[in-house]
CSV table of C-alpha atoms in Angstrom, one decimal:
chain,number,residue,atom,x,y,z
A,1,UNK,CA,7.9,9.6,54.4
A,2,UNK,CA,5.2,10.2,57.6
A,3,UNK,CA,2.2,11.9,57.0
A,4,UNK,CA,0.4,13.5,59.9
A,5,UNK,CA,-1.7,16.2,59.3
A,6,UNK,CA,-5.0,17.4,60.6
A,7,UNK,CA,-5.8,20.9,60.8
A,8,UNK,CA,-7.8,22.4,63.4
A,9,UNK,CA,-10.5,23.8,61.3
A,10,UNK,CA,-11.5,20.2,60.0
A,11,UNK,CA,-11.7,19.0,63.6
A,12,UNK,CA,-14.7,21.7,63.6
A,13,UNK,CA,-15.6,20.9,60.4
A,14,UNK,CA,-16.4,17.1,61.4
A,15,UNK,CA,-18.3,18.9,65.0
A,16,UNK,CA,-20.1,20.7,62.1
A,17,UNK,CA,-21.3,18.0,59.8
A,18,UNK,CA,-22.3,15.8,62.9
A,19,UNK,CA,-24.3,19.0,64.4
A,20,UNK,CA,-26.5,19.2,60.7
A,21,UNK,CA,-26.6,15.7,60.0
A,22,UNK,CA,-30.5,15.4,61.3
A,23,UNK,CA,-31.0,18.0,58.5
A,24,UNK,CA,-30.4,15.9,55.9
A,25,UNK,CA,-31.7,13.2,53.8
A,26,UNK,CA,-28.9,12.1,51.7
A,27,UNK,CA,-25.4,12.1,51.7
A,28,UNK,CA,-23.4,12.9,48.6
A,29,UNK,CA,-19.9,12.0,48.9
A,30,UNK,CA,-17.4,12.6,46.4
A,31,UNK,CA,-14.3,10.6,45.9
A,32,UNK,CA,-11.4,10.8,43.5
A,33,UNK,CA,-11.7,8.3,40.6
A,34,UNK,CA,-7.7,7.3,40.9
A,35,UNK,CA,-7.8,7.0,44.2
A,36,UNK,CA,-11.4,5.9,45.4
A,37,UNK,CA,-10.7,4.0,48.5
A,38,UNK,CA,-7.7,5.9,50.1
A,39,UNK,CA,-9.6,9.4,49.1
A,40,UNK,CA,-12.5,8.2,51.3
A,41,UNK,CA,-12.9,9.4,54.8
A,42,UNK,CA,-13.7,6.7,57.5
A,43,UNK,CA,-15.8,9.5,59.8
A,44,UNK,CA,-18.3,10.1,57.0
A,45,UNK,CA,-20.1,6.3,57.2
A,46,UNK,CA,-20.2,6.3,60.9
A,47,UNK,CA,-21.9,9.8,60.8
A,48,UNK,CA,-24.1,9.2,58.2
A,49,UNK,CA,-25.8,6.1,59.2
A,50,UNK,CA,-29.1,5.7,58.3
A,51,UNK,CA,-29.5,8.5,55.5
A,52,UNK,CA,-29.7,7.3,51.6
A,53,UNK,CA,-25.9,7.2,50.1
A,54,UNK,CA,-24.5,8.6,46.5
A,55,UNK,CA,-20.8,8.4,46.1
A,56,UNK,CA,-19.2,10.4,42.9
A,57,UNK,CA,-16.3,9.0,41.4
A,58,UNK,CA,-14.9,12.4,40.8
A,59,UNK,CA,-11.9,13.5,37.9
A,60,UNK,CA,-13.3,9.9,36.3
A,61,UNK,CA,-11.7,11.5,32.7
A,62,UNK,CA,-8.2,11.2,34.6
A,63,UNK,CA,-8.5,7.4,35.7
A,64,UNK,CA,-8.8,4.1,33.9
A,65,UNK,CA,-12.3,3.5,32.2
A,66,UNK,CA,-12.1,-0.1,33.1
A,67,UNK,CA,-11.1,0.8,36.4
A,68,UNK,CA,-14.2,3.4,37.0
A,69,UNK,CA,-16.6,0.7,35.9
A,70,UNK,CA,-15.0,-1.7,38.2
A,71,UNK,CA,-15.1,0.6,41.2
A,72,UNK,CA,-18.8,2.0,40.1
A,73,UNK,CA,-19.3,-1.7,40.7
A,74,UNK,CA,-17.6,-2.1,44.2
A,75,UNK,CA,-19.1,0.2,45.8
A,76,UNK,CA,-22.7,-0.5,44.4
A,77,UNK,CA,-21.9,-3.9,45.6
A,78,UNK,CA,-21.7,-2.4,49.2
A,79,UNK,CA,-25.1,-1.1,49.0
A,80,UNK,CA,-24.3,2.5,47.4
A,81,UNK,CA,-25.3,4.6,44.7
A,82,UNK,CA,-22.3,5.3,42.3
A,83,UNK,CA,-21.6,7.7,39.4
A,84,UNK,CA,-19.2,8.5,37.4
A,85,UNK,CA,-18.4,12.3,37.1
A,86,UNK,CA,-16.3,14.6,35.5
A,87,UNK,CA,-17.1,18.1,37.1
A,88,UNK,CA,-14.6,20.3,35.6
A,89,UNK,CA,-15.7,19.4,32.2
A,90,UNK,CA,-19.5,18.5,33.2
A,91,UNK,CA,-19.3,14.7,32.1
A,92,UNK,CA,-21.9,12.9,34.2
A,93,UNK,CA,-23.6,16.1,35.9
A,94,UNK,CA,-26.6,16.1,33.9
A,95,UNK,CA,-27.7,12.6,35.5
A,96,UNK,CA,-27.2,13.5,39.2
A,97,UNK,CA,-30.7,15.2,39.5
A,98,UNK,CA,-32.3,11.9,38.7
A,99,UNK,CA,-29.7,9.9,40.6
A,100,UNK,CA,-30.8,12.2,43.6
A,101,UNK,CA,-34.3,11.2,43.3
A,102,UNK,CA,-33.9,7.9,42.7
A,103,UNK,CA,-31.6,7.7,46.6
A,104,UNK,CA,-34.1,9.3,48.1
A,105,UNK,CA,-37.4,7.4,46.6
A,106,UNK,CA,-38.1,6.1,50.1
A,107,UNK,CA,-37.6,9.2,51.6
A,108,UNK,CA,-40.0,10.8,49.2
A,109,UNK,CA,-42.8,7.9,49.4
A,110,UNK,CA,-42.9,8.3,53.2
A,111,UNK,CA,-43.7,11.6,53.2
A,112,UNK,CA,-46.5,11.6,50.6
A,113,UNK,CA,-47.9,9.1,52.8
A,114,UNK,CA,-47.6,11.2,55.4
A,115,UNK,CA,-49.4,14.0,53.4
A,116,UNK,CA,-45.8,15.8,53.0
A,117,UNK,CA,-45.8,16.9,49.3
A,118,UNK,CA,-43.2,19.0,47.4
A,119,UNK,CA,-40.7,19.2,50.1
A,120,UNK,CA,-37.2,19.6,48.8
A,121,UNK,CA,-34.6,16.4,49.3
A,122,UNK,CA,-31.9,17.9,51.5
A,123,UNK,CA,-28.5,16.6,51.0
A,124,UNK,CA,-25.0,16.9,52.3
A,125,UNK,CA,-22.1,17.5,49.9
A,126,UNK,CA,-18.8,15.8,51.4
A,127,UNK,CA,-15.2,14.3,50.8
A,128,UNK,CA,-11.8,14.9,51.7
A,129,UNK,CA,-9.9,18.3,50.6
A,130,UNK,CA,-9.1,18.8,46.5
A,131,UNK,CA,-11.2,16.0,45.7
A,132,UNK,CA,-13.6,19.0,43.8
A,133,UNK,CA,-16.9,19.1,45.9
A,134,UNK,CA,-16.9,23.1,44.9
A,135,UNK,CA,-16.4,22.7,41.4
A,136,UNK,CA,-18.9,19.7,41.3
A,137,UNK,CA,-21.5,22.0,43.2
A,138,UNK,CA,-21.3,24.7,40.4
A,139,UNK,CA,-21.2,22.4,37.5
A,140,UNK,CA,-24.6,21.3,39.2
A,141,UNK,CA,-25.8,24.4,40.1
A,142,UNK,CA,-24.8,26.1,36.4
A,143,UNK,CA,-23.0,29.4,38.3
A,144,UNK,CA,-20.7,30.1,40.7
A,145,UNK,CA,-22.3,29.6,44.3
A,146,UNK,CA,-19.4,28.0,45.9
A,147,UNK,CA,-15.8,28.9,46.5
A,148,UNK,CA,-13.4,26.8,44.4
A,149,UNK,CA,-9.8,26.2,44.6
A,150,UNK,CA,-6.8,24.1,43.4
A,151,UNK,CA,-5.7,23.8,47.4
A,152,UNK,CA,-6.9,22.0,50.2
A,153,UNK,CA,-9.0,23.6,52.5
A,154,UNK,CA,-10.7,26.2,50.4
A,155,UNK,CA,-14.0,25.5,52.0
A,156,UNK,CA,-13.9,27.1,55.0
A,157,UNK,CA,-17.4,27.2,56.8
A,158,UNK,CA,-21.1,25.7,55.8
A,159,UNK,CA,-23.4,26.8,52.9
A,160,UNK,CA,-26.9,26.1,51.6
A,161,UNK,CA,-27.1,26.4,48.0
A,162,UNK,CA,-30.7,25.6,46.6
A,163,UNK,CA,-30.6,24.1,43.1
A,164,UNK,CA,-34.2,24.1,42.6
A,165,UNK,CA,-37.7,23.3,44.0
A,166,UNK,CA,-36.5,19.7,44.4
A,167,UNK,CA,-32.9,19.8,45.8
A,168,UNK,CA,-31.3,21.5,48.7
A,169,UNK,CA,-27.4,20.8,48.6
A,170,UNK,CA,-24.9,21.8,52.4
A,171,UNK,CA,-21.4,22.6,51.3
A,172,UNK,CA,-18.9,21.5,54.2
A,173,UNK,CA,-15.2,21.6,54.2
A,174,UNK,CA,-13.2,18.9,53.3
A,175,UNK,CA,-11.9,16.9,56.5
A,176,UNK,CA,-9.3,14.1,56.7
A,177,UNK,CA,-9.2,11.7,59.4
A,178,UNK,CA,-6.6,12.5,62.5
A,179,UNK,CA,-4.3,10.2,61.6
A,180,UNK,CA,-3.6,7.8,58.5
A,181,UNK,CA,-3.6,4.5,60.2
A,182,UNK,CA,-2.1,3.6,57.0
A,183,UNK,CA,0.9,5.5,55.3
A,184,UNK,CA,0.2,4.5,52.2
A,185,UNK,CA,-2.7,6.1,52.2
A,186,UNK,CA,-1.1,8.7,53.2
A,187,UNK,CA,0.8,8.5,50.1
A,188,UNK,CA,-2.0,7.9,47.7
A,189,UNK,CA,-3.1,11.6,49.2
A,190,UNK,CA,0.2,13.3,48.2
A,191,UNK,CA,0.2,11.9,44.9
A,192,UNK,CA,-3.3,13.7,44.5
A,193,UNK,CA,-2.9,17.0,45.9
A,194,UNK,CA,-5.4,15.9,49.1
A,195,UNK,CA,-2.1,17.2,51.5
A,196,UNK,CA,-0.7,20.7,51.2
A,197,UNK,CA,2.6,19.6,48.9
A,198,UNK,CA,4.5,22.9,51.6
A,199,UNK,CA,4.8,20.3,54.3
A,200,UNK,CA,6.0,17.5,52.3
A,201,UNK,CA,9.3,16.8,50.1
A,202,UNK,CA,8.6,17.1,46.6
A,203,UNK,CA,11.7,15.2,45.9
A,204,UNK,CA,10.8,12.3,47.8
A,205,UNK,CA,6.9,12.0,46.8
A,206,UNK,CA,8.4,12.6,43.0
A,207,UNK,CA,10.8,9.3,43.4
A,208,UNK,CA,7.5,7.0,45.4
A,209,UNK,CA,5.6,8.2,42.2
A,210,UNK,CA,7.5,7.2,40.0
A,211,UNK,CA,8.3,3.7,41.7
A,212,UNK,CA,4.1,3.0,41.1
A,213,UNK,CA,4.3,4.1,37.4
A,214,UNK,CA,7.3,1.8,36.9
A,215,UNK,CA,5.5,-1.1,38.1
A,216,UNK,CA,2.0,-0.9,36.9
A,217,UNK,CA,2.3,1.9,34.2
A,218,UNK,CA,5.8,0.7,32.5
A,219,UNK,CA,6.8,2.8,29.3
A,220,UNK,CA,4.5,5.9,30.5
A,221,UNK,CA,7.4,8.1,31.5
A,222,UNK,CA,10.0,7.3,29.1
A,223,UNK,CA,7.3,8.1,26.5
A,224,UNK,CA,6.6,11.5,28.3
A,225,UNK,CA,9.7,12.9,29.0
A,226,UNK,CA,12.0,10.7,26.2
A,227,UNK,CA,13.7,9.8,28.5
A,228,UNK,CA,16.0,6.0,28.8
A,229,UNK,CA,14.2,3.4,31.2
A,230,UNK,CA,15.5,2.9,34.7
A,231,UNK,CA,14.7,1.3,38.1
A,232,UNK,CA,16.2,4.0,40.1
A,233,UNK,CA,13.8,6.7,40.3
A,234,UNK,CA,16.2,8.9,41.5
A,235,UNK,CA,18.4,8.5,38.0
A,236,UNK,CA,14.9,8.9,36.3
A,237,UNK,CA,14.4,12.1,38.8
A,238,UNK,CA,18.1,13.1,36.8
A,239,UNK,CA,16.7,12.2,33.6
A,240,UNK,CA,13.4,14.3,33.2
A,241,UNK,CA,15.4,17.1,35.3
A,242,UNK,CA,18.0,16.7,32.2
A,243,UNK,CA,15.1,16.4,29.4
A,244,UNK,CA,13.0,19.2,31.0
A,245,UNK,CA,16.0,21.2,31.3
A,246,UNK,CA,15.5,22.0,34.9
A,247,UNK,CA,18.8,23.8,36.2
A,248,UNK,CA,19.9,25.6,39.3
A,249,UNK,CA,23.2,27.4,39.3
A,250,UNK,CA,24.4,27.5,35.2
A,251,UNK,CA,24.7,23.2,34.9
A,252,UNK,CA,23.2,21.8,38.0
A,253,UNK,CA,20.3,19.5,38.1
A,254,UNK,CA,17.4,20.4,40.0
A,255,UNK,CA,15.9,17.4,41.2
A,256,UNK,CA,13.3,19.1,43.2
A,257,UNK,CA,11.9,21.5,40.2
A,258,UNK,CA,11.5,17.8,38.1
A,259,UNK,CA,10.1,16.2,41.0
A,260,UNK,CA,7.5,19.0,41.1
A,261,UNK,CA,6.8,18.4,37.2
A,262,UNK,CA,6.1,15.0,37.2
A,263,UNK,CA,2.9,15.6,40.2
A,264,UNK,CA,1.9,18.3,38.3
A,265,UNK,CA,1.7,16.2,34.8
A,266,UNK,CA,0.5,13.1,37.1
A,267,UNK,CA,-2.4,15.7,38.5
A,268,UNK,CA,-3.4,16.9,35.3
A,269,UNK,CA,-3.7,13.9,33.5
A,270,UNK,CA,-0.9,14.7,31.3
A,271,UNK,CA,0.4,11.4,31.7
A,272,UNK,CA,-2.7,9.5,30.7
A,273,UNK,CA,-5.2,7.8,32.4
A,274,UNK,CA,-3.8,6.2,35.5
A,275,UNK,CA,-5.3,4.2,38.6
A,276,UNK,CA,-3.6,3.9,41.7
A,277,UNK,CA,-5.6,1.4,43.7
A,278,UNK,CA,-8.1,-1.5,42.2
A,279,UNK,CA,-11.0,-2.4,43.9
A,280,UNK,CA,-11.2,-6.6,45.4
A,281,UNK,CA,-14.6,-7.4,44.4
């Protein structure tokens, strides 16, 4: 399986971000929890050298506790600020106004010695597509001020959204690099929903899924779907087509229909907590 796939608005989106970066005081980049490496995008430390640094470890509720901690770790280690965050449900949103203030200390000491008081910390919302920068925006917020959306590329154009007296927050589009360098990447992004599941083949991303959770997460889909054990993911693609009773044409299989299951469960956390990548500390 290749992925390639870079749409033209996020070329304008990345124009965009670079055009508003001298705006800004602090980036806030958000990354998804399973996947925190491969769901990073290389552009956004080269374009936002210099300014203070928060990254989120988004959808934390669907990956491995020890794992976040462990990550959290990592990239603290590296010389950011890291939080764990759940913005669907809210978990860790009610720290990030402090953990704002805290980046930007330096920021904020500087101007009061320059006589600046009171101004607002501006910062810049960013990650690749699905990873949930709208929904953590309105969790932060309290309303709706940002479009959300279960499909990459939602986001469409730059928006200011002010929280309060203290914090000014730019919405930008999700952007992926123009090529994954690295296909399993690449892969790590299908499995999340980061690439537009229309130009790939369910069948096959179903079977490379299921490949992982048979080596590091052994037991988790026999439990799911009772279902028997086997290597082949292809005869387990048969089996939870069988057990979910996923038919085309009276008594034919439909592969494709399971395949599509099994992301969906994976996505939702239906089949528990589970960590693609570990960080090497």
């Amino acid at each position: 399986m290749h992925f390639q796939w870079y749409p033209g608005h996020m070329t304008k989106a990345r124009r965009m971000m670079q055009e508003n970066i001298k705006l800004i005081d602090l980036i806030i980049e958000l990354v998804d929890a399973r996947i925190p490496l491969s769901s990073r995008n290389p552009d956004i430390d080269d374009l936002g050298r210099g300014k203070a640094r928060l990254i989120l470890l988004n959808k934390a509720d669907l990956a491995e506790e020890r794992l976040n901690d462990a990550w959290a770790e990592y990239f603290k280690s590296k010389g950011y600020l890291a939080v764990k965050v759940n913005s669907k449900k809210g978990g860790g949103i009610k720290s990030i106004q402090s953990v704002i203030q805290e980046a930007c200390r330096e920021k904020t000491e500087r101007d009061r010695r320059r006589g600046i008081l009171n101004r607002p910390v501006r910062a810049m919302v960013v990650g690749i597509p699905n990873v949930g920068k709208s929904t953590f925006i309105n969790a932060l917020a309290g309303k709706a001020c940002a479009k959300t959306g279960n499909k990459p590329g939602v986001t469409k154009g730059k928006q200011w959204i002010r929280l309060n007296k203290n914090v000014e927050l730019l919405d930008t589009p999700g952007i992926l690099w123009p090529k994954f360098e690295d296909q399993e990447v690449g892969l790590k992004l299908a499995f999340i929903g980061s690439i537009k599941d229309e130009i790939l083949q369910t069948e096959e991303l179903g079977a490379e899924l299921i490949r992982y959770l048979n080596r590091a997460y052994p037991g988790v889909l026999e439990e799911k779907y009772t279902i028997p054990g086997s290597e082949d993911p292809y005869c387990c693609l048969n089996d939870i087509a069988k057990s979910r009773h996923c038919l085309v044409r009276g008594s034919e299989l439909d592969t494709g229909k399971a395949a599509g299951i099994l992301l969906d469960d994976f996505r939702g956390g239906r089949l528990g907590r589970i960590t693609l990548e570990e960080p090497e500390l």
